[in-house]
Coordinates of C-alpha atoms and ligand atoms in Angstrom, one line a residue:
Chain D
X28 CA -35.2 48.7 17.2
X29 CA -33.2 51.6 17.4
X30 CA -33.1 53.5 20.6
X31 CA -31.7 56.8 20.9
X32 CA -30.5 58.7 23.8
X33 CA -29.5 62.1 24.3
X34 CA -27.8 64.5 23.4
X35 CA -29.5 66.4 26.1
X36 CA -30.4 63.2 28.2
X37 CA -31.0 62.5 31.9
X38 CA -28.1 60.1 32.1
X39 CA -25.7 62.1 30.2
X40 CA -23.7 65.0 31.5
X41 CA -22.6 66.3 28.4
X42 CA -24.4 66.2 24.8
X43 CA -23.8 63.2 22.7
X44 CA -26.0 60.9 21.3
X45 CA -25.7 57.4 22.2
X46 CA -27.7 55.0 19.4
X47 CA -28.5 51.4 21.2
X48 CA -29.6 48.5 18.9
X49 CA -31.6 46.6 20.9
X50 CA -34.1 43.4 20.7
X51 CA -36.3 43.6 23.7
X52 CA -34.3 45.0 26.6
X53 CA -31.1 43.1 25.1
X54 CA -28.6 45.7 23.7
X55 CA -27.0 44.3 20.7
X56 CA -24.3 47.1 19.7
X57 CA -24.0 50.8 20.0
X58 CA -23.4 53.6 17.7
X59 CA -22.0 57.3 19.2
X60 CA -22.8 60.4 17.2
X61 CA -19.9 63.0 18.3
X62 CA -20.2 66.8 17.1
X63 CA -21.7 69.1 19.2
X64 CA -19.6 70.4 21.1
X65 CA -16.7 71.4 18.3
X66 CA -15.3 74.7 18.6
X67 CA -12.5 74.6 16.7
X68 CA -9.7 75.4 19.3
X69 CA -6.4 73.7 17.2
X70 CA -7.3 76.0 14.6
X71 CA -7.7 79.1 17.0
X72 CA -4.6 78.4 18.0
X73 CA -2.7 78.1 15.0
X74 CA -0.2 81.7 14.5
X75 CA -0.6 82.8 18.2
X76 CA 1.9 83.0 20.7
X77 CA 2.0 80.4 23.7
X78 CA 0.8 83.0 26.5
X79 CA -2.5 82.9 25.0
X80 CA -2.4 79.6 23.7
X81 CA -2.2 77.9 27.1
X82 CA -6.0 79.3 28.3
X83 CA -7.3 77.7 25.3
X84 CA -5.7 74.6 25.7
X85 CA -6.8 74.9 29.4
X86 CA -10.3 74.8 28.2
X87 CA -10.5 71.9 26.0
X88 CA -11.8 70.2 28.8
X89 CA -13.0 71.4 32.1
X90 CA -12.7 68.2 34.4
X91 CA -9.0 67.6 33.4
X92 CA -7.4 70.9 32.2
X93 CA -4.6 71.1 34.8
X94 CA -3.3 67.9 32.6
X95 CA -3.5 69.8 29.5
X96 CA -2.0 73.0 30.6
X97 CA 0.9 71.0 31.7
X98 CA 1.5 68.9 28.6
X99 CA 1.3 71.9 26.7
X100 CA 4.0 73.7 28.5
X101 CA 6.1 70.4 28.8
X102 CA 5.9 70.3 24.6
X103 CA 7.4 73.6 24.6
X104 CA 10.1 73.1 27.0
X105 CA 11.4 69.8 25.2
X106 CA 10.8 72.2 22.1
X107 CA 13.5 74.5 23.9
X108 CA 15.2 72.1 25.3
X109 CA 15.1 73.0 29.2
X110 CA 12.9 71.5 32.1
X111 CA 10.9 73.4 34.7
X112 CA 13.0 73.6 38.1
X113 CA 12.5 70.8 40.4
X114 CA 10.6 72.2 42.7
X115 CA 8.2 73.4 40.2
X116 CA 7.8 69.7 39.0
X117 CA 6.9 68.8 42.0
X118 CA 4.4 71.4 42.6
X119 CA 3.0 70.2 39.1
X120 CA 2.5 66.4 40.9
X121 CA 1.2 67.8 43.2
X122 CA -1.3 69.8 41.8
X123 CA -2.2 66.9 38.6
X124 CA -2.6 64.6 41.6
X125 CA -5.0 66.8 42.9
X126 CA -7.0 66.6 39.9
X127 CA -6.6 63.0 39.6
X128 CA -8.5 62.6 43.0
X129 CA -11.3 64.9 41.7
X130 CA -12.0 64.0 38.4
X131 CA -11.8 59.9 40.1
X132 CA -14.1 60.8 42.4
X133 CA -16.3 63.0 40.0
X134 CA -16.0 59.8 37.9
X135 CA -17.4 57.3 40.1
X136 CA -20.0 59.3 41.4
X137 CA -21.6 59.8 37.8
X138 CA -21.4 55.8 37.5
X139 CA -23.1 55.5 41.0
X140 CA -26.0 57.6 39.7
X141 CA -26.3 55.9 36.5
X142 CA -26.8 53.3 38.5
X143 CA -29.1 54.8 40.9
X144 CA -26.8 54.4 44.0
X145 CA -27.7 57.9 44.9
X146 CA -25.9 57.5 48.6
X147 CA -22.9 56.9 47.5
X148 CA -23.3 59.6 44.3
X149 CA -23.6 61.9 47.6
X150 CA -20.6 60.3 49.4
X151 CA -18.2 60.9 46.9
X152 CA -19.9 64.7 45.8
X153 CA -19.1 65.3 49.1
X154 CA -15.1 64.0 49.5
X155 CA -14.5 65.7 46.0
X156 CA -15.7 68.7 47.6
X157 CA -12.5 68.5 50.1
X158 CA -10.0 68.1 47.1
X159 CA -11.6 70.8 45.4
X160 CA -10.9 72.9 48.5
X161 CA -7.5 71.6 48.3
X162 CA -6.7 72.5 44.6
X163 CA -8.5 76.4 45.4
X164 CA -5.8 76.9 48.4
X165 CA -3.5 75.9 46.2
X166 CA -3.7 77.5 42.6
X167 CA -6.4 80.0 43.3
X168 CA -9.1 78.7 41.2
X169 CA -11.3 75.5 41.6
X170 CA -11.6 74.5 37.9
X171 CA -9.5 76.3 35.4
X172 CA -6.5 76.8 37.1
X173 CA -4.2 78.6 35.3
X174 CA -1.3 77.4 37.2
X175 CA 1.1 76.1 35.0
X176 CA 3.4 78.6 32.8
X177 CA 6.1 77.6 30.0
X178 CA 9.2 76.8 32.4
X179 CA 7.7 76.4 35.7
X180 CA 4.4 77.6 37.8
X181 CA 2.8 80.4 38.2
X182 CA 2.4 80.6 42.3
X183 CA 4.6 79.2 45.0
X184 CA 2.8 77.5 47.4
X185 CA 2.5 79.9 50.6
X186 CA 2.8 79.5 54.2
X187 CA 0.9 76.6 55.7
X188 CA -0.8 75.8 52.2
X189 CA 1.2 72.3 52.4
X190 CA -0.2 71.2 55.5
X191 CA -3.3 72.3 55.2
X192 CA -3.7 69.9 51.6
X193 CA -2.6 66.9 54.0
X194 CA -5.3 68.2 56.7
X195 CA -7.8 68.0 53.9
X196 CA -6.6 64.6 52.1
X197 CA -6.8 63.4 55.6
X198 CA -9.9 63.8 55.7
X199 CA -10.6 62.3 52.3
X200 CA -9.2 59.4 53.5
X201 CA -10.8 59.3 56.3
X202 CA -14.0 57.8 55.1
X203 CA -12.4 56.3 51.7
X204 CA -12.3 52.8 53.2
X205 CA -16.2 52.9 54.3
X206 CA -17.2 54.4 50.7
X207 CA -15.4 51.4 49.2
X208 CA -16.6 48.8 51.4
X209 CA -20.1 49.3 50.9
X210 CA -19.4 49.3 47.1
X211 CA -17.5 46.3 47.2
X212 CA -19.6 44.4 50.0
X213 CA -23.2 45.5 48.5
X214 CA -24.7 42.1 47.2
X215 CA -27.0 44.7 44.8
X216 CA -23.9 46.5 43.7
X217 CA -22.1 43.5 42.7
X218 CA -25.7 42.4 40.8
X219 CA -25.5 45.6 39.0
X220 CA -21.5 45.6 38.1
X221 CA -19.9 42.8 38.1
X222 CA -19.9 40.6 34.6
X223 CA -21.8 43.9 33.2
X224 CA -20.4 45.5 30.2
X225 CA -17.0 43.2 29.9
X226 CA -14.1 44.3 27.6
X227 CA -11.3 41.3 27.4
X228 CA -7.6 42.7 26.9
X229 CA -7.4 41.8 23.6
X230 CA -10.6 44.5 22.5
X231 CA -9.1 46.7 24.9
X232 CA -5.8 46.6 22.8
X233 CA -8.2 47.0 19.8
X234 CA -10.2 49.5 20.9
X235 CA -6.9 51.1 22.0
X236 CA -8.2 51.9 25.6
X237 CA -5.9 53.6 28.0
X238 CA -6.1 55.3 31.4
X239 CA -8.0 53.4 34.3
X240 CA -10.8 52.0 31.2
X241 CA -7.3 50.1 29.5
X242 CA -5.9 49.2 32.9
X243 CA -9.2 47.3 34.3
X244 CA -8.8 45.0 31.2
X245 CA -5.3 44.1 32.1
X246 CA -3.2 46.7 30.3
X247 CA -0.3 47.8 32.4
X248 CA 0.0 51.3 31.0
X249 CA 0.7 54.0 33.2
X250 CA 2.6 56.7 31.5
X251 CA 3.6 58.2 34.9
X252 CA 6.0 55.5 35.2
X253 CA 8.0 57.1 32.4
X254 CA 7.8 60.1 32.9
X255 CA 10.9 62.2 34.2
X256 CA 9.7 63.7 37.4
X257 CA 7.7 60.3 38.5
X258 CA 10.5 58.3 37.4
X259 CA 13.8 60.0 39.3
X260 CA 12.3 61.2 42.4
X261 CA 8.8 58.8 43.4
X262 CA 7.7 55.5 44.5
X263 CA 5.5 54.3 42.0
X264 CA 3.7 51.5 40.4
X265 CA 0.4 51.3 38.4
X266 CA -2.8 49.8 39.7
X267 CA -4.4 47.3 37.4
X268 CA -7.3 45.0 37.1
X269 CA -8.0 41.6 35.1
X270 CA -12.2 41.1 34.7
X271 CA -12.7 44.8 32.9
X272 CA -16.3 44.9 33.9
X273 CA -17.8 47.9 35.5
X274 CA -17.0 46.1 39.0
X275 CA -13.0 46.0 38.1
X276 CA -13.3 50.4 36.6
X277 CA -14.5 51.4 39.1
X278 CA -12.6 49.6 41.6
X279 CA -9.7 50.6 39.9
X280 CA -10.1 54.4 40.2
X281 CA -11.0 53.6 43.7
X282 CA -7.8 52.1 44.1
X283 CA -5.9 55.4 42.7
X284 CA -7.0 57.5 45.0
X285 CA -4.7 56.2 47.9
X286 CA -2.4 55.9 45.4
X287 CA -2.6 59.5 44.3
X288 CA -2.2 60.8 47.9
X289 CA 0.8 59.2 48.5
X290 CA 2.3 61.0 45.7
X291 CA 1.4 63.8 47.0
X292 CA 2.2 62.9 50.7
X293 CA 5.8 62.0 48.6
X294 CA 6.2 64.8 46.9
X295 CA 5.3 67.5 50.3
X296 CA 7.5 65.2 52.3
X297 CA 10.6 65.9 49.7
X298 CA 9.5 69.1 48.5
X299 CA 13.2 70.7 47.2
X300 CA 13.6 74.3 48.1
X301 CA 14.3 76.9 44.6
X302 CA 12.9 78.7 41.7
X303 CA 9.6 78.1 40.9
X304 CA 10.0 79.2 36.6
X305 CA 13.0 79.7 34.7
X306 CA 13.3 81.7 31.9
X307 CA 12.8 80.4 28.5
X308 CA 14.0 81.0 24.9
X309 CA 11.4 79.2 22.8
X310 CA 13.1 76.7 20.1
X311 CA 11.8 76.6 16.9
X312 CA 10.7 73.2 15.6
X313 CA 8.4 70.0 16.0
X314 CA 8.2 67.8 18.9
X315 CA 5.4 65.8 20.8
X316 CA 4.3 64.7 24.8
X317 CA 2.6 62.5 26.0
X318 CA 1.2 62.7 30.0
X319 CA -1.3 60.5 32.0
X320 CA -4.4 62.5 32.6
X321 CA -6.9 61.5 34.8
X322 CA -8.4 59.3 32.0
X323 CA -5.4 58.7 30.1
X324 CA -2.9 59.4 27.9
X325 CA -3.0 63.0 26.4
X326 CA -1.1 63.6 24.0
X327 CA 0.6 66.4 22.0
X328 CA 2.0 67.6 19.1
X329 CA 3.6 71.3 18.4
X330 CA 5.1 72.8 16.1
X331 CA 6.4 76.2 16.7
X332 CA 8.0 78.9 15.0
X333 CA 9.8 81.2 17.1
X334 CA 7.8 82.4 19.9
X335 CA 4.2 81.7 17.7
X336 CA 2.7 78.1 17.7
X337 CA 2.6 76.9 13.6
X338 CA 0.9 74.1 13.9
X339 CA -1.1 71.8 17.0
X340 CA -2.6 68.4 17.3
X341 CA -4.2 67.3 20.3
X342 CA -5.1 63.8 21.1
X343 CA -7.5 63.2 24.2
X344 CA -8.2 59.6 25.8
X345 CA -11.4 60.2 25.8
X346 CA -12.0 59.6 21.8
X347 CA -10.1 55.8 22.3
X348 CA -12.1 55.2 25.6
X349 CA -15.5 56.4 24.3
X350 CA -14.5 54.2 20.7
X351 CA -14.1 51.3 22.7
X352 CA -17.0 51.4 24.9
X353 CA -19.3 51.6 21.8
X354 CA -17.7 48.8 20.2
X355 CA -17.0 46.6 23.0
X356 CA -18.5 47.2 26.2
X357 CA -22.2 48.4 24.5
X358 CA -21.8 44.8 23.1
X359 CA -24.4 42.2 24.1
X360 CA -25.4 44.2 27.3
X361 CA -28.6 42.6 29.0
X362 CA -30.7 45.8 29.8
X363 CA -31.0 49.6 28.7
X364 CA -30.3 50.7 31.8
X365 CA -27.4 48.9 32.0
X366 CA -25.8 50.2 29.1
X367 CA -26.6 53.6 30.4
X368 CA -24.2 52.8 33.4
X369 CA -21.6 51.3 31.4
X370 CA -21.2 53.8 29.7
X371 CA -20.6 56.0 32.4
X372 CA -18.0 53.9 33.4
X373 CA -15.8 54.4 31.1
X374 CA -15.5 58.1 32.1
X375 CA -16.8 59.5 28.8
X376 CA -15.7 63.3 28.1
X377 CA -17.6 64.6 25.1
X378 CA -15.9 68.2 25.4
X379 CA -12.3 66.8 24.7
X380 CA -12.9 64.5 22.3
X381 CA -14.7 66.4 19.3
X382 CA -13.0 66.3 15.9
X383 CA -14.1 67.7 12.6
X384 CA -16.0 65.1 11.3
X385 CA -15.8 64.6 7.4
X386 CA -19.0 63.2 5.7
X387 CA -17.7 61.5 2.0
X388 CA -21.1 62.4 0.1
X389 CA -20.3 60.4 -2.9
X390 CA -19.0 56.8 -0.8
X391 CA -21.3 57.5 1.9
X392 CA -19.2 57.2 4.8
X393 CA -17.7 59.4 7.9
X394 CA -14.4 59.5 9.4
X395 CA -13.1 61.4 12.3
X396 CA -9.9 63.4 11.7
X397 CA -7.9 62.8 13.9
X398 CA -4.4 63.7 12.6
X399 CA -3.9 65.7 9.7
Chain A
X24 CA -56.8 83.2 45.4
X25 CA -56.1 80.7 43.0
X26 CA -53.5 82.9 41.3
X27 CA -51.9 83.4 44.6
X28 CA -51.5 79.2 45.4
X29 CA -50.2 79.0 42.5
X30 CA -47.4 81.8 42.3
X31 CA -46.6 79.6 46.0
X32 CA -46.2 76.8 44.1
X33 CA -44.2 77.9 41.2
X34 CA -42.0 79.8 43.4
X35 CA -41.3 76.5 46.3
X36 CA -40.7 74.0 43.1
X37 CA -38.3 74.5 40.0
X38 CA -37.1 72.5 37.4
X39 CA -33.9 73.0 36.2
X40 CA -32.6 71.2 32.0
X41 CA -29.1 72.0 31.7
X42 CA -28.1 72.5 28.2
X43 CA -24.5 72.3 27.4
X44 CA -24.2 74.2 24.1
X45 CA -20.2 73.4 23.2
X46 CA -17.7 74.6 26.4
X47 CA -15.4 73.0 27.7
X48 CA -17.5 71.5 30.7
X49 CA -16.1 73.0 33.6
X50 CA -19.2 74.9 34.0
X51 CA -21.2 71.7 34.1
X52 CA -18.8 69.9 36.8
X53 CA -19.6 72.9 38.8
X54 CA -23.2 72.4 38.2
X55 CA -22.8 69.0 38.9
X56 CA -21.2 69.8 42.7
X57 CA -24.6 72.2 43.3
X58 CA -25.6 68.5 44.0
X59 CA -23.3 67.7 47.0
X60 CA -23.6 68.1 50.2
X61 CA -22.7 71.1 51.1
X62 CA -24.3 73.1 48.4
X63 CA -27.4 70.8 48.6
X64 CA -29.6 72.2 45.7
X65 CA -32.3 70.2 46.6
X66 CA -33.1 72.0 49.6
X67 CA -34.4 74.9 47.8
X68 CA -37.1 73.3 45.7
X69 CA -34.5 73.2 42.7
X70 CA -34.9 69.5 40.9
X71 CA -32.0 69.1 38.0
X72 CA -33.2 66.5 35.9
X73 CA -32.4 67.6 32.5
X74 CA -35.5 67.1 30.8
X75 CA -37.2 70.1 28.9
X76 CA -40.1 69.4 28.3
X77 CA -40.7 69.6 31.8
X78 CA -38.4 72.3 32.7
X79 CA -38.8 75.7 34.4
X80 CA -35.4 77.1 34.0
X81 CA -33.0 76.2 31.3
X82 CA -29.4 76.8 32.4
X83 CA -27.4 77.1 29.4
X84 CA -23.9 76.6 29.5
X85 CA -21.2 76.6 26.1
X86 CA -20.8 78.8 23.6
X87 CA -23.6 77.8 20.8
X88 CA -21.4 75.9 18.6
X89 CA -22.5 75.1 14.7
X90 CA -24.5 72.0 15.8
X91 CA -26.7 74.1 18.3
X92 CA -27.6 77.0 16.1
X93 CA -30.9 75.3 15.5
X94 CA -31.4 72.5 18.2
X95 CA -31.4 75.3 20.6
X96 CA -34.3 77.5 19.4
X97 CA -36.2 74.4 19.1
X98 CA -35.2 73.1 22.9
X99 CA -36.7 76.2 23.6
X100 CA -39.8 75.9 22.1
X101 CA -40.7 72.6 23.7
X102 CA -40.2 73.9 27.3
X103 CA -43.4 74.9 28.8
X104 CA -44.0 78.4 29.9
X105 CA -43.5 79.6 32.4
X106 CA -40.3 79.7 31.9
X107 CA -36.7 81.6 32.3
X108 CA -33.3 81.2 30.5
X109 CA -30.3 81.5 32.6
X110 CA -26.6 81.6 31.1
X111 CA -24.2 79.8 33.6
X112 CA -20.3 81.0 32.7
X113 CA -18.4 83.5 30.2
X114 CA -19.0 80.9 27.3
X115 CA -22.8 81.9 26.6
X116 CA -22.3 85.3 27.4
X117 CA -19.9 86.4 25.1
X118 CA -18.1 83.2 23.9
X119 CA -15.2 83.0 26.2
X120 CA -12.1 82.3 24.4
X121 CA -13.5 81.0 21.8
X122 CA -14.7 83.5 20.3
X123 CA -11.7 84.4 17.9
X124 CA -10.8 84.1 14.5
X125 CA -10.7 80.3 13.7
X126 CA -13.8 79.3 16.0
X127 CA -16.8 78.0 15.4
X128 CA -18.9 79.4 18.3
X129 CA -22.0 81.3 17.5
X130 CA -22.1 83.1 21.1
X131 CA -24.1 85.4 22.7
X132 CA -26.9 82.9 22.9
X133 CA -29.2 86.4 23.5
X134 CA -29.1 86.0 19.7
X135 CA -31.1 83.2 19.5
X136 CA -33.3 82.7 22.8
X137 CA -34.7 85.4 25.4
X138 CA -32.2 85.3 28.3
X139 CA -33.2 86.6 31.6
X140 CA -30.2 86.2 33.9
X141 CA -26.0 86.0 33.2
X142 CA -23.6 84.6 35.8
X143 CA -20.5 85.7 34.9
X144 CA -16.9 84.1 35.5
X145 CA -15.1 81.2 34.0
X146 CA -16.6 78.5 35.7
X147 CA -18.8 81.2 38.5
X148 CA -18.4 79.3 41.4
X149 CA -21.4 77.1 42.6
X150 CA -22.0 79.5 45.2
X151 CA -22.7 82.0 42.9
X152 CA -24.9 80.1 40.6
X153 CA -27.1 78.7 43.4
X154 CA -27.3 82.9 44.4
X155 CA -28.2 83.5 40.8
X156 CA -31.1 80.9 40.2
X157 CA -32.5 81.6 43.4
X158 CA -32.7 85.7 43.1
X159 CA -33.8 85.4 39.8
X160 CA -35.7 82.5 39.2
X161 CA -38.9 82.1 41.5
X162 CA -40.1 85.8 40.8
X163 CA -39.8 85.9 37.4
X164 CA -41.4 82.3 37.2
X165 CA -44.5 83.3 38.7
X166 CA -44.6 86.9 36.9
X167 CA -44.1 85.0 33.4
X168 CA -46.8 82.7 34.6
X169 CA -49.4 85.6 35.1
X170 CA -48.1 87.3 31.8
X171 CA -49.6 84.6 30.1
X172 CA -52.8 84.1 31.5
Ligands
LIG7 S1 -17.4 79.6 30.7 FE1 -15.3 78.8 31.0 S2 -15.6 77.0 32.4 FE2 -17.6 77.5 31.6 S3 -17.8 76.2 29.8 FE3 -17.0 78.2 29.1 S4 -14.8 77.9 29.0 FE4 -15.6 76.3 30.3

């Protein structure tokens, strides 16, 4: 039988439609129907300078567009060949930290609800709350930020701004511990997660997972290590799991939380004094970024001409996360609610990852365009 | 008297289906903290369970997008009456950013469904939106309800 669910479904945040074949309760493989949320922002884009270009690219996705503001402005300064100030790249860890932490916690506490663990779905509403607080002080805004400008920030951080985000990831961390205990002690927990939905590292490398869904199946791929700021100035080394179950994803983001505020502990601690933006001239020409968001690698590709952008492709990590959950993890999973939960572990985010989809009449088949 | 129990009722206990129409979701993240804590939705009689056929309010987020030009007229038609659209954000107001040359939005959503209250800002901030559904949506519930009868 074929079930469907959604696209505007109980379970789901966002609309999608999720098609489960299943014999009995037993899911036997999955089928995702993308396309309603396309609203054709590359093309938007396309012959308009950066300064309005950056908002849009802001709003390709709402739970991480610090991560796309920045790669987009990071594109354009390789593009022009100069690098934000340091103290403006450290500002920028701080603040994609920041929204690492909530978009972790936001991510857990959807797969606690799928899963009916509504305690801790409060528990972790209610620490993201603190971080949201944190990223407001900071930039202004509590969702789209607008912080990040071609050649530096917008904002320096003011006054006792600093010390009060340590007061506040103090308090996160506070209770983090307890939260994780009681997820990794529960006997009912472990029932419900562990051995459920499994992706080896070999479909993981097929499905082409990255972010925290990749690194719970035992790829060690963490594109902060190479990146330039990370690399020169921080302590750093990725967090990674062997089972890929929903047990090992969602201990895995757990485990980048701490991990996330210690960059940002690093980078207040060293915090260089200087310019916050430099002045650019923007370069002509092609070039592509890549950068770790929150569920991945994100990457971009610009080409501009003069000051106006000619051409842009975005690719989210959403598409190659969601891909492989419907081929691998949707596999051979024993109940329908189960399936529901694994699928919100892998941190599915419908907004970033439309494409134009383009439906061959004639051979009957659909592909996703995902470079031109 | 029995008009009056049940304007009580329908004002104490609302059902809210979020539709996301095509934004970028921050407005839904927001939503989605109305549940913590220290916004606590619950403790106004609001229930978000995303299901419309048994929906009072629809909160509509996103900016109507090709693939919603008809699903959402007919989302509409399967909630019960009473009951009261609400657009949450810029997006379904006017289209946000998106809503240039080169998009595929289809905003306002006024074009297609009766709305009855706008919260403005790009995401409002849940705050607001909690303000919003509780000014507007126990009174008009109940008058909609009598309308009808
Ligand atoms: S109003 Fe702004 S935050 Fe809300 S969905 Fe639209 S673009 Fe996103």
């Amino acid at each position: 039988m074929i079930l469907p669910i959604g696209p505007i479904h109980p379970g789901l945040k966002e609309p999608l439609r999720l098609k489960l074949k299943t014999k009995g309760e037993k899911v036997l493989n999955a089928e995702i129907d993308y396309g309603y949320v396309h609203r054709g922002i590359e093309k938007i884009m396309e012959g308009k300078p950066w300064q309005k270009c950056i908002y849009l690219a802001e709003r390709i996705c709402g739970i991480c567009s610090y991560e796309h503001t920045q790669t987009f402005a990071e594109t354009i300064e390789k593009i022009s060949n100069v690098r934000a100030p340091l103290r403006a790249q450290f500002l920028r860890v701080i603040t994609a930290e920041l929204d690492r932490l909530q978009s972790h916690h936001l991510a857990n506490s959807t797969y606690f609800k799928a899963m009916e663990h509504e305690t801790l779905f409060m528990y972790m509403l209610s620490q993201r709350e603190h971080i949201m607080d944190a990223i407001e002080l900071l930039t202004g805004n509590r969702v789209n930020m607008g912080w990040n400008v071609v050649g530096g920030v917008r904002m320096d951080a003011k006054g006792t701004h600093l010390k009060q985000i340590l007061e506040k990831l103090e308090a996160v961390e506070e209770n983090h511990d307890r939260y994780v205990g009681i997820f990794e002690n529960g006997p009912l927990v472990g029932l419900r997660s562990k051995k459920v939905g499994r992706m080896t590292k070999e479909e993981a490398l097929k499905g082409r997972a990255v972010g925290p869904i990749g690194r719970a199946s035992g790829l060690k791929h963490d594109l902060r290590e190479i990146h330039h700021t990370y690399h020169d100035n921080f302590e750093f080394k990725p967090i990674w799991r062997k089972k890929g179950d929903n047990f090992a994803r969602t201990m895995n983001r757990f485990d980048e939380i701490p991990q996330s505020i210690d960059l940002i502990r690093q980078a207040i601690e060293n915090m260089p004094e200087g310019d916050i933006r430099t002045d650019v001239e923007i370069g002509s020409g092609y070039d592509e970024w890549r950068n770790e968001a929150p569920r991945g690698e994100v990457l971009y590709m610009i080409e501009t001409n003069g000051n106006l952008i000619k051409h842009i492709s975005v690719r989210t990590p959403s598409i190659m996360n969601i891909d492989s959950c419907a081929k691998y993890m949707l596999k051979d999973v024993a109940t329908v609610s189960d399936a529901v939960a694994t699928y919100a572990t892998s941190d599915p985010c419908i907004a970033c990852a439309e494409r134009v989809a383009i439906l061959d009449v004639d051979k009957g088949y659909k592909t996703y365009e995902l470079f031109k | 008297m029995f008009q009056f129990l049940k304007d009580i009722v329908r004002k104490s206990s609302i059902h809210v289906c979020i539709i996301n129409c095509g934004g970028c979701n921050g407005c839904d993240v927001e939503l989605v903290a109305l549940f913590s804590p220290r916004y606590d939705i619950e403790q106004y009689g609001i229930y978000i369970h995303n299901n419309p056929r048994e929906a009072d309010v629809l909160l509509v987020t996103g900016a109507v997008t090709e693939q919603w030009v008809d699903n959402i007229k007919r989302i509409y038609t399967k909630v019960p009456e009473p009951k009261i659209v609400a657009c949450v954000g810029n997006c379904p107001i006017s289209g946000d950013v998106f809503n240039q040359e080169g998009g595929t939005v289809h905003a306002p959503v006024s074009n297609f469904i009766p709305v009855a209250a706008e919260i403005s800002g790009c995401p409002p901030r849940p705050s607001e939106i909690l303000e919003a559904i509780l000014t507007v949506a126990p009174n008009a519930i109940a008058s909609r309800g009598r309308e009808k009868e």
